[in-house]
Coordinates of C-alpha atoms in Angstrom, one line a residue:
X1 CA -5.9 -28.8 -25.6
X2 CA -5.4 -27.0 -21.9
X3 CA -7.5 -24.4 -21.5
X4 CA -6.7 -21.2 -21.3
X5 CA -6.9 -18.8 -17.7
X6 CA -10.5 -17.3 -17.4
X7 CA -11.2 -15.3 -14.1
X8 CA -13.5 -16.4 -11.7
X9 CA -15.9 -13.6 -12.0
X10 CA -18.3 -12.4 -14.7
X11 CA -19.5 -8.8 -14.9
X12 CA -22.4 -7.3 -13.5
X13 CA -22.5 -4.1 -13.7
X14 CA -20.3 -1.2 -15.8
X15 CA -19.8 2.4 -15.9
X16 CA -18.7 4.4 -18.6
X17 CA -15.0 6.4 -18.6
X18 CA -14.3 9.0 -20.9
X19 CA -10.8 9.6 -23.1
X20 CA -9.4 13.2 -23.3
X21 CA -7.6 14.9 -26.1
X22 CA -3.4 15.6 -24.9
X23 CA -4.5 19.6 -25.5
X24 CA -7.0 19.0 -22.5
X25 CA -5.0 17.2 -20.2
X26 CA -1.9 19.4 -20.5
X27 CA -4.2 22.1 -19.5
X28 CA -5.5 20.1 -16.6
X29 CA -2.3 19.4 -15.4
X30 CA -1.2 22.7 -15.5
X31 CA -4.2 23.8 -13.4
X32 CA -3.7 21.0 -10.7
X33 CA -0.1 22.7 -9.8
X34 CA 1.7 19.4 -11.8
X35 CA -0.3 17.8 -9.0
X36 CA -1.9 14.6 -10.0
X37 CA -3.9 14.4 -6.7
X38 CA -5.6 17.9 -7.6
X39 CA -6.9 16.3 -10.7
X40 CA -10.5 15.4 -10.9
X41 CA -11.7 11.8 -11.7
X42 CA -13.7 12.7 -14.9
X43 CA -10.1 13.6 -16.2
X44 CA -8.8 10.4 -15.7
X45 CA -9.3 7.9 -17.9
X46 CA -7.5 4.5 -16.2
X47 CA -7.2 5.8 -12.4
X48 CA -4.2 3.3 -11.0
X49 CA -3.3 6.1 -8.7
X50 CA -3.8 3.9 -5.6
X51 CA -5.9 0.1 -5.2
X52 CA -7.0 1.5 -1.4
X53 CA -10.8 1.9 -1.6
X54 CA -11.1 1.7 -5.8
X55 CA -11.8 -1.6 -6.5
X56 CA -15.4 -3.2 -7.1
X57 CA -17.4 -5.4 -4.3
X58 CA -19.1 -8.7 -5.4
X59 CA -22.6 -9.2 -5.5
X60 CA -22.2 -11.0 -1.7
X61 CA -20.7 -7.9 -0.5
X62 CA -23.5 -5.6 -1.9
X63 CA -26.1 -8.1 -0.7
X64 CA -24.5 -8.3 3.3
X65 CA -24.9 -4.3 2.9
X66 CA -28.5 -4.4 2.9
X67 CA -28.3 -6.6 6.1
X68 CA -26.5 -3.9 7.8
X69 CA -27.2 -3.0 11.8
X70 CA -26.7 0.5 12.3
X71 CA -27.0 0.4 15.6
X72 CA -24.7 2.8 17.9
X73 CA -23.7 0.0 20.4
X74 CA -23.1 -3.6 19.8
X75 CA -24.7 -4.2 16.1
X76 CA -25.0 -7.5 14.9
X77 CA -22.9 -6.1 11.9
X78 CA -20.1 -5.7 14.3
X79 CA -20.6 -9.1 16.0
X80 CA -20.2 -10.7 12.2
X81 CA -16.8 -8.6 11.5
X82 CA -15.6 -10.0 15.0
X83 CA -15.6 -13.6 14.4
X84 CA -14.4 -12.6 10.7
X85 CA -11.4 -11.4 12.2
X86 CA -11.2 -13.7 14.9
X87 CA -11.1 -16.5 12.6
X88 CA -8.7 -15.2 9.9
X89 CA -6.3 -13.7 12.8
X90 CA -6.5 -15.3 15.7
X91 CA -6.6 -11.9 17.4
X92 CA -9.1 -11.9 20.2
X93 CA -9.9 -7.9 20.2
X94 CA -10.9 -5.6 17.7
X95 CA -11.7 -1.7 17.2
X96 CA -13.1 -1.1 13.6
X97 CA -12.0 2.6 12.5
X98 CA -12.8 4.7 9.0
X99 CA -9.6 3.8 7.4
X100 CA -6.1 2.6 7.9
X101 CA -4.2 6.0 9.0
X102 CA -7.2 6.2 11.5
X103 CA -6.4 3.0 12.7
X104 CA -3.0 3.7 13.2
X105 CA -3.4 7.2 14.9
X106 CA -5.7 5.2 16.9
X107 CA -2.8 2.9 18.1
X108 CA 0.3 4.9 17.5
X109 CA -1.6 7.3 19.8
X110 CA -1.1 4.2 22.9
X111 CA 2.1 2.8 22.2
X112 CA 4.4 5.7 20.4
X113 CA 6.2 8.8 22.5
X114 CA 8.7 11.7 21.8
X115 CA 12.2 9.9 20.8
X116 CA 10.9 6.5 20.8
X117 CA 12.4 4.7 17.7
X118 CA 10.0 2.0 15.5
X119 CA 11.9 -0.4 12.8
X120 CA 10.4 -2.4 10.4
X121 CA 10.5 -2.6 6.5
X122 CA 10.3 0.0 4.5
X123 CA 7.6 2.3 6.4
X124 CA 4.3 3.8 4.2
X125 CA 4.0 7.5 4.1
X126 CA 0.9 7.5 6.6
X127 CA 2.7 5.3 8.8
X128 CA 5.9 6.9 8.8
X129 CA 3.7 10.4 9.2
X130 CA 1.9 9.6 12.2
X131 CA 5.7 8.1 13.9
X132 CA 7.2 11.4 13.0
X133 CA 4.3 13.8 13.7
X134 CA 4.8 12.2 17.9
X135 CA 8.6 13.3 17.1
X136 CA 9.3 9.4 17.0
X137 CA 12.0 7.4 14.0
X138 CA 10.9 5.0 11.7
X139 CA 14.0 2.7 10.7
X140 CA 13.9 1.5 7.4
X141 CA 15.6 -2.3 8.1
X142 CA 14.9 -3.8 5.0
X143 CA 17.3 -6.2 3.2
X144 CA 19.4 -4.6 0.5
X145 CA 18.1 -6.9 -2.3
X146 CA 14.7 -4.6 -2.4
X147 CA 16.7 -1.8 -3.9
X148 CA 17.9 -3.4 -6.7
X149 CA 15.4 -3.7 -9.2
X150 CA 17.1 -6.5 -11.2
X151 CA 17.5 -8.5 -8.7
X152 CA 14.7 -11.7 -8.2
X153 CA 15.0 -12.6 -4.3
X154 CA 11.3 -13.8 -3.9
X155 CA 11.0 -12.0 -0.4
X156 CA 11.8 -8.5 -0.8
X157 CA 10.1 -7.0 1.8
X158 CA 12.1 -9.2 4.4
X159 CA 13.8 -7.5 7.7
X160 CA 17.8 -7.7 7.7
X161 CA 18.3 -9.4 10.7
X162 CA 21.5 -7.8 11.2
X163 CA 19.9 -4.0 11.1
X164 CA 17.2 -5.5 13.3
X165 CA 19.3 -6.4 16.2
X166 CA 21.7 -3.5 15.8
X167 CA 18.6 -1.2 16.5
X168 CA 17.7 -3.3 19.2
X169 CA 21.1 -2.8 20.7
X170 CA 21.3 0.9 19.9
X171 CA 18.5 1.9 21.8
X172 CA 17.6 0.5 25.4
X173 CA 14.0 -1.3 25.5
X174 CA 11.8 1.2 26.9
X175 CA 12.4 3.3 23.3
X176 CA 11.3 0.7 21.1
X177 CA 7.6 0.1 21.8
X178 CA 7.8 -2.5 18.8
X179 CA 9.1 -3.9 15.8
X180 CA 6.6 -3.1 12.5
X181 CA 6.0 -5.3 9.6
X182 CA 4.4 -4.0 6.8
X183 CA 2.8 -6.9 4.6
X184 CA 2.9 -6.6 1.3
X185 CA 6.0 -4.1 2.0
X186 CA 4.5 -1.3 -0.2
X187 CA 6.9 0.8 -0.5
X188 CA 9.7 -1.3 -1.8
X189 CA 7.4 -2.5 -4.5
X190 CA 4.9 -4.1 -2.9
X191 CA 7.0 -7.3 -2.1
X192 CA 6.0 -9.8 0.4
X193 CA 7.4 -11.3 3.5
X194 CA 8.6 -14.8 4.3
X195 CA 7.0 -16.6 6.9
X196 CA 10.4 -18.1 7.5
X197 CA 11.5 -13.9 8.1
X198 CA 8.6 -13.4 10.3
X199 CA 9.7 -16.4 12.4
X200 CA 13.2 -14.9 12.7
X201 CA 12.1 -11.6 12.9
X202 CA 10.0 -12.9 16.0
X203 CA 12.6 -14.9 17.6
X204 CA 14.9 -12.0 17.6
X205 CA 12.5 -9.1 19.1
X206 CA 11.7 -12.1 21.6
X207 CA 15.1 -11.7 23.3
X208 CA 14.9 -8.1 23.3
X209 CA 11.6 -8.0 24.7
X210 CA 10.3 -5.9 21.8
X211 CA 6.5 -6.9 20.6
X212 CA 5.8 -7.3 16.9
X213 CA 2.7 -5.4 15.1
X214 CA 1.6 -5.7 11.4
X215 CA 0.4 -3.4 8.9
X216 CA -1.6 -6.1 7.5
X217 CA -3.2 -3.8 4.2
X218 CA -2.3 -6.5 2.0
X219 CA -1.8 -9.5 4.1
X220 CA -3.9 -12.0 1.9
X221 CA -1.7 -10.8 -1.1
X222 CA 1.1 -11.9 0.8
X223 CA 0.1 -15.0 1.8
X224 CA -0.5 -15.6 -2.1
X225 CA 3.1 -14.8 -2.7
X226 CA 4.3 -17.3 0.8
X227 CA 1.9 -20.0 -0.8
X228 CA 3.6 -19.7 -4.6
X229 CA 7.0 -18.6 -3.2
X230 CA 7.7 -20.4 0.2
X231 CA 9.3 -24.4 0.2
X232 CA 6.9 -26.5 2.2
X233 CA 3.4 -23.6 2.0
X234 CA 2.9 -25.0 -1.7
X235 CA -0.5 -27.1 -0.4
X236 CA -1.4 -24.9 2.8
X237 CA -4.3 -22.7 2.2
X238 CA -4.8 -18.6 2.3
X239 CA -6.0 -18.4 5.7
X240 CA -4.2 -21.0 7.2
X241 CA -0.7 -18.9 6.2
X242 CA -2.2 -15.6 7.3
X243 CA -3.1 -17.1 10.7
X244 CA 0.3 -18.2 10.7
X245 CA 1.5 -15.1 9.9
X246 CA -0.4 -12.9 12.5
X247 CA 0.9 -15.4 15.4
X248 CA 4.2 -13.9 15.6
X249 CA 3.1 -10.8 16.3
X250 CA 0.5 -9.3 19.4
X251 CA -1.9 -6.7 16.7
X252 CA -1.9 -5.3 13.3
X253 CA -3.4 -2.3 11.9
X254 CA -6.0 -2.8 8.7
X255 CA -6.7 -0.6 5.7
X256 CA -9.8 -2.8 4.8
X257 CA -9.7 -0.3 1.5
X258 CA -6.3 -2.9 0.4
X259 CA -7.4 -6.7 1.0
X260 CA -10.8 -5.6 2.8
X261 CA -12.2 -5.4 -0.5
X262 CA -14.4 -2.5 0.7
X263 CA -14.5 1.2 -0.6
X264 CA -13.9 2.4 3.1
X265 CA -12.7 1.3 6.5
X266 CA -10.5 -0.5 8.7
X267 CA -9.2 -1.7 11.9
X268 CA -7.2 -2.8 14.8
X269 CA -7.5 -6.3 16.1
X270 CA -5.5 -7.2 19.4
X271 CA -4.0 -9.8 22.1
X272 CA -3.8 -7.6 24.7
X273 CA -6.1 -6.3 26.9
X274 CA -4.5 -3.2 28.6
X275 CA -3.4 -2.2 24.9
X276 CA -7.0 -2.8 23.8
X277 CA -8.5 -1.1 27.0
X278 CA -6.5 2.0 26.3
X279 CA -7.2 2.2 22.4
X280 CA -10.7 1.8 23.2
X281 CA -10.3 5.3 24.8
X282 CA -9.1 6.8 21.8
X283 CA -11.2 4.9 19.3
X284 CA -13.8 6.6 21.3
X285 CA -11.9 10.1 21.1
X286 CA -11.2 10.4 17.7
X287 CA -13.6 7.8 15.7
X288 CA -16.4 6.5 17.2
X289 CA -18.1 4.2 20.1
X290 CA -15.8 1.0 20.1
X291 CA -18.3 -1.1 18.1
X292 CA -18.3 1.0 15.3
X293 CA -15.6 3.2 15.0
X294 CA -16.1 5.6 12.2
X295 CA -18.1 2.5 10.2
X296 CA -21.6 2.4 9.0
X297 CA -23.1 -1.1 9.9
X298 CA -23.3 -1.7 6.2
X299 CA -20.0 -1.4 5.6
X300 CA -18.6 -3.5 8.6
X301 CA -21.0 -6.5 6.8
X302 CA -19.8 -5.5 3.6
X303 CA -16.1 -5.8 5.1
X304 CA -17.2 -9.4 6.5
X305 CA -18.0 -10.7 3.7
X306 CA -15.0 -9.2 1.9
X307 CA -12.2 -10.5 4.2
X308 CA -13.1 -13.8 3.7
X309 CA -14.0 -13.2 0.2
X310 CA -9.6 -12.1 -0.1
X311 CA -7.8 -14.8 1.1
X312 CA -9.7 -17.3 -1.0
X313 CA -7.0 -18.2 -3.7
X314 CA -9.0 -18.1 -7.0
X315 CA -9.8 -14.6 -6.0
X316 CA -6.0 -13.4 -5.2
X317 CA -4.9 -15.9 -8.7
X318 CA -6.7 -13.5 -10.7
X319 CA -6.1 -10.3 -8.8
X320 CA -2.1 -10.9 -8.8
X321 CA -2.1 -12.5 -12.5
X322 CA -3.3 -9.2 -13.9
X323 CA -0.8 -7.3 -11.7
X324 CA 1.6 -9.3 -13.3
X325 CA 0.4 -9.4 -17.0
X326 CA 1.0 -5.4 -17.1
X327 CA 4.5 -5.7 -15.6
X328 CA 5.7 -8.9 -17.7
X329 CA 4.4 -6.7 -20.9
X330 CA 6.7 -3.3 -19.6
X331 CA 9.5 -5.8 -19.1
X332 CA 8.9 -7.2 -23.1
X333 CA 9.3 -3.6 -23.7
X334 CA 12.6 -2.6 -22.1
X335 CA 11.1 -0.4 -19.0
X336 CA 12.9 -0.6 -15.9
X337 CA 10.4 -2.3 -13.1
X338 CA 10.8 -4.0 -10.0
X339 CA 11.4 -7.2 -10.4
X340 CA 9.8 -9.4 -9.3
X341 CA 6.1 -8.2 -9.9
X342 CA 4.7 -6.9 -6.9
X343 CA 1.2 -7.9 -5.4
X344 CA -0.9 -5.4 -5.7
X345 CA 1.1 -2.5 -8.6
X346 CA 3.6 -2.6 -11.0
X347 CA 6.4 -0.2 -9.8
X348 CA 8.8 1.9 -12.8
X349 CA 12.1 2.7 -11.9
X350 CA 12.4 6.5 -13.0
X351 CA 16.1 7.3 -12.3
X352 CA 16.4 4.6 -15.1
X353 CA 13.5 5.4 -17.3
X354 CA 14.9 9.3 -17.0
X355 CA 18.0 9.5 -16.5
X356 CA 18.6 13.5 -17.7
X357 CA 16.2 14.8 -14.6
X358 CA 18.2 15.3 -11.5
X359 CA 16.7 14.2 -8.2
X360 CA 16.2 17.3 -6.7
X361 CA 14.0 18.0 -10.1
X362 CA 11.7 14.8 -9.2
X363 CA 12.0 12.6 -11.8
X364 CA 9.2 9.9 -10.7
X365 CA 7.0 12.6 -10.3
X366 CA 8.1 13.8 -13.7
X367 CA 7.7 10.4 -15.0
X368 CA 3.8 10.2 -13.8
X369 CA 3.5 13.9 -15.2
X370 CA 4.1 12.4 -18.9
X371 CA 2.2 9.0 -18.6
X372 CA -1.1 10.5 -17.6
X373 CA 0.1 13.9 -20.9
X374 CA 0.3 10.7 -23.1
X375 CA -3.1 8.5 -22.1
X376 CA -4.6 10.2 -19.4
X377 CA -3.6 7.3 -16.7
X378 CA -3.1 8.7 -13.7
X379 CA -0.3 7.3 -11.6
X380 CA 1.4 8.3 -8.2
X381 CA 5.0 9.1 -7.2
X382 CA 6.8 6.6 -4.8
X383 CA 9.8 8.9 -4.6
X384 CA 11.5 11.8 -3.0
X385 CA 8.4 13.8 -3.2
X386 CA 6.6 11.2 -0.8
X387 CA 9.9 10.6 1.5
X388 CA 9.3 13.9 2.4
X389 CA 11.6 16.2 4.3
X390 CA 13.8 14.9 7.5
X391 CA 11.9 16.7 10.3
X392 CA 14.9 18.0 12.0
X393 CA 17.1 19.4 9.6
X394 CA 13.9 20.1 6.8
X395 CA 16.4 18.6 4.0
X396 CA 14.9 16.4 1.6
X397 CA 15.1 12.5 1.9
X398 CA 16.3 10.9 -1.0
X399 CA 15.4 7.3 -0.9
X400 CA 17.3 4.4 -2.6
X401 CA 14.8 4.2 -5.6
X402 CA 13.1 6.5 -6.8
X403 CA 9.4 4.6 -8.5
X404 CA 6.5 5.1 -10.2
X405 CA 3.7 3.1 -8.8
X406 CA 0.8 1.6 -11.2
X407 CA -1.6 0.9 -8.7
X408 CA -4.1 -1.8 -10.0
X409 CA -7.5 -1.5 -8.3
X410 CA -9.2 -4.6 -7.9
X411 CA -11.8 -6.2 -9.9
X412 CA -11.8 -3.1 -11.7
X413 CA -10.1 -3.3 -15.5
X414 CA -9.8 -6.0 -17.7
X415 CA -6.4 -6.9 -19.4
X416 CA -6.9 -4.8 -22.4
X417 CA -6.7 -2.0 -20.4
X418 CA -3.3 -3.3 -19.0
X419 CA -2.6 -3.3 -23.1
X420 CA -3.4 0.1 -22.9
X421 CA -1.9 1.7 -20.2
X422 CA 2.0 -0.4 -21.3
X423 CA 1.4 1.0 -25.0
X424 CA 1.2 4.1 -23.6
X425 CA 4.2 3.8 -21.0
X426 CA 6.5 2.6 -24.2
X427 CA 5.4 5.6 -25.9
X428 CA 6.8 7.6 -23.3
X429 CA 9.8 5.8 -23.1
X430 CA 10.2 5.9 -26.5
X431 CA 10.4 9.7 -26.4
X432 CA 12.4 9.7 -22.7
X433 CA 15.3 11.4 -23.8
X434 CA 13.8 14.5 -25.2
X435 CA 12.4 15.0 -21.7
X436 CA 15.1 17.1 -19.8
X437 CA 13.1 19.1 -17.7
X438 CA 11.7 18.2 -13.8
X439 CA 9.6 20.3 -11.6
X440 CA 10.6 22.3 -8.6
X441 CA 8.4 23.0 -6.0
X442 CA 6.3 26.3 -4.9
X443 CA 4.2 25.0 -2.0
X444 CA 4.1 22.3 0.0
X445 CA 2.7 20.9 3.5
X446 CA 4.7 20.3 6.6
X447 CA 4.4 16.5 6.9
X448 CA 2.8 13.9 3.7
X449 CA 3.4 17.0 1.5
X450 CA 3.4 14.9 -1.4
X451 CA -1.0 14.4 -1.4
X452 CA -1.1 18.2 -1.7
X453 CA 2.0 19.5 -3.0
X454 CA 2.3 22.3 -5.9
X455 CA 4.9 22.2 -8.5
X456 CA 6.2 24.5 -11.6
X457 CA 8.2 23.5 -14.2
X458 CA 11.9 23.8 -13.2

């Protein structure tokens, strides 16, 4: 008899959550301005708002903490994350920083001007905030087959090359400090990237003279996917494919919160001296002496410890498989998803799931609304809410889909709390067409409005 798939961890430690009545939560809700940011934790029952920072450190991890050098300059704990790096990138340079947006403000702040114009795949909401907030573009150049659910190319967060080069030849050089890929590609369902793309991708900015950076959050997720994907990566290990990976581009920026496996943090790693010389300064500025940047010494060895810790395949086998569980049990129930499962959430299609809400009503935002009324799960709009308004002309952007993202934090819940949270999604779906109503907004920011946002009911 085969035996059946058993993770490769046994629990340690636990900590209790608490279920709410449907009375209290609508009452919540209400108070948080139909905001499910504003809500507080102890309201939530299963939190898959967002897998950056929420996930739960090994025993290793906690042990390296207590090994921590806090000193201001040149701690050992900041030697330790430079060879981890080093090794698993191949980039000779690194400036740790508190999180990811801090890493890229750090960068962004040396490469990215007034009117210059950055493509890539499908841009994250920080990233496409700190390009816009320096009056720069982000173009969205991924391939068409990420905006159709249904559809099962293997690599949808690829770059078209055709878009690509007809940026390239839009623009003259000097207005395209680089070419950004985003690995997994969050925001069209956390998809991953061929290594076959990245070699195009690379070959093509080559003869423009454009330079390629990653936003590597969840680069050993993707390497997972190149590895069980890819023809010829089958037997290739983790580490080997994400060194791979980072060698077609110059730097990446980290969220070590993603595939870190650490509660905070994160990091620029470099080829380039001038580049690093310059984000040195504003490492300096904005975070922190160069060989800490905004991070404890504890939490740079916990960070060590957890990089290496990622791209080990047993660990990203069970971390995907449950990501995968949940969506292959919304699919046995009819609910839209993106297909196929994503690395690190399960992503609902709401313009499918609700169908009577117009756009301009939100109906992913909606759609998260009801799931955490129904069970108290607390999800987070990938929608119009968080495309945000076009800077110029202050209209909304409507993107192509319009999704729900179950964020699954890692290490965190077992599978039958993935039973739990797709009953509950069905019972919403169940009831979808009695929900005719959206939200319209009476507040909101002027750039990533969607983290503090304050709705009515339309």
């Amino acid at each position: 008899m085969k035996l059946p798939y058993a993770e490769p961890y046994r629990i340690k430690m636990v900590e209790e959550i608490r279920q709410s009545t449907r009375e209290e939560r609508e009452e919540w809700l209400k108070n948080s301005k139909y905001n499910l940011f504003n809500l507080k934790s102890s309201q939530v029952y299963i939190d898959l708002l967002t897998d950056s920072g929420t996930g739960a450190m090994s025993d290793q991890q906690w042990g390296a903490m207590m090994t921590g050098d806090e000193s201001y300059a040149g701690s050992k704990s900041f030697e330790k994350l430079h060879e981890t790096v080093q090794n698993i990138t191949g980039y000779q340079y690194l400036l740790p920083t508190h999180q990811g947006r801090a890493a890229e403000n750090v960068l962004f702040s040396v490469l990215v001007k007034d009117g210059d114009v950055i493509p890539g795949n499908t841009h994250f909401d920080t990233t496409k905030g700190h390009i816009e907030i320096r009056k720069a573009h982000a173009v969205d150049c991924t391939i068409d087959e990420a905006f159709d659910i249904e559809d099962p190319h293997p690599f949808k967060g690829n770059i078209d090359l055709e878009k690509l080069e007809l940026v390239y030849q839009s623009y003259p050089k000097e207005q395209i400090p680089f070419c950004l890929i985003t690995i997994t590609c969050n925001s069209s369902g956390g998809q991953p990237v061929s290594l076959e793309n990245m070699r195009a991708v690379k070959e093509l900015s080559d003869c423009y003279g454009v330079p390629i950076y990653f936003d590597s959050a969840r680069f050993a997720e993707n390497a997972y996917f190149i590895k069980m994907r890819e023809k010829g990566q089958e037997n290739r290990t983790i580490k080997e494919i994400a060194k791979e990976a980072f060698s077609y581009g110059v730097g990446m920026t980290m969220s070590s919160k993603k595939d870190g496996l650490v509660n905070i943090g994160g990091f620029i790693a470099l080829n380039d001296a001038d580049i690093f010389k310059k984000a040195s300064n504003f490492t300096i500025i904005f975070e922190g002496f160069i060989t800490y940047g905004g991070m404890a010494g504890r939490d740079m060895a916990a960070l060590a410890v957890g990089l290496n810790e990622a791209t080990e395949f047993e660990y990203l086998e069970s971390r995907i498989s449950q990501v995968e569980y949940l969506g292959n049990k919304l699919i046995e129930f009819g609910i839209p998803v993106q297909k196929p499962i994503g690395g690190h959430a399960v992503f609902i299609d709401s313009l499918k799931f609700l169908p009577n809400i117009p756009r301009e009503e939100y109906p992913a935002q909606t759609l998260a609304n009801e799931i955490y009324k129904e069970a108290g799960i607390r999800t987070v709009e990938i929608g119009t809410l968080l495309a945000d308004r076009d800077p110029e002309t202050r209209i909304n952007r409507y993107p192509k889909l319009e999704l729900v993202r179950l964020a699954i934090p890692r290490r965190t819940y077992t599978n039958n709390h993935m039973d739990y949270i797709a009953a509950a999604i069905k019972n919403v779906y169940d009831r979808r067409n009695e929900i005719q109503k959206g939200y319209n907004i009476t507040w909101e920011s002027e750039i990533l409005r969607h983290f503090t946002v304050e709705l009515e009911k339309a």
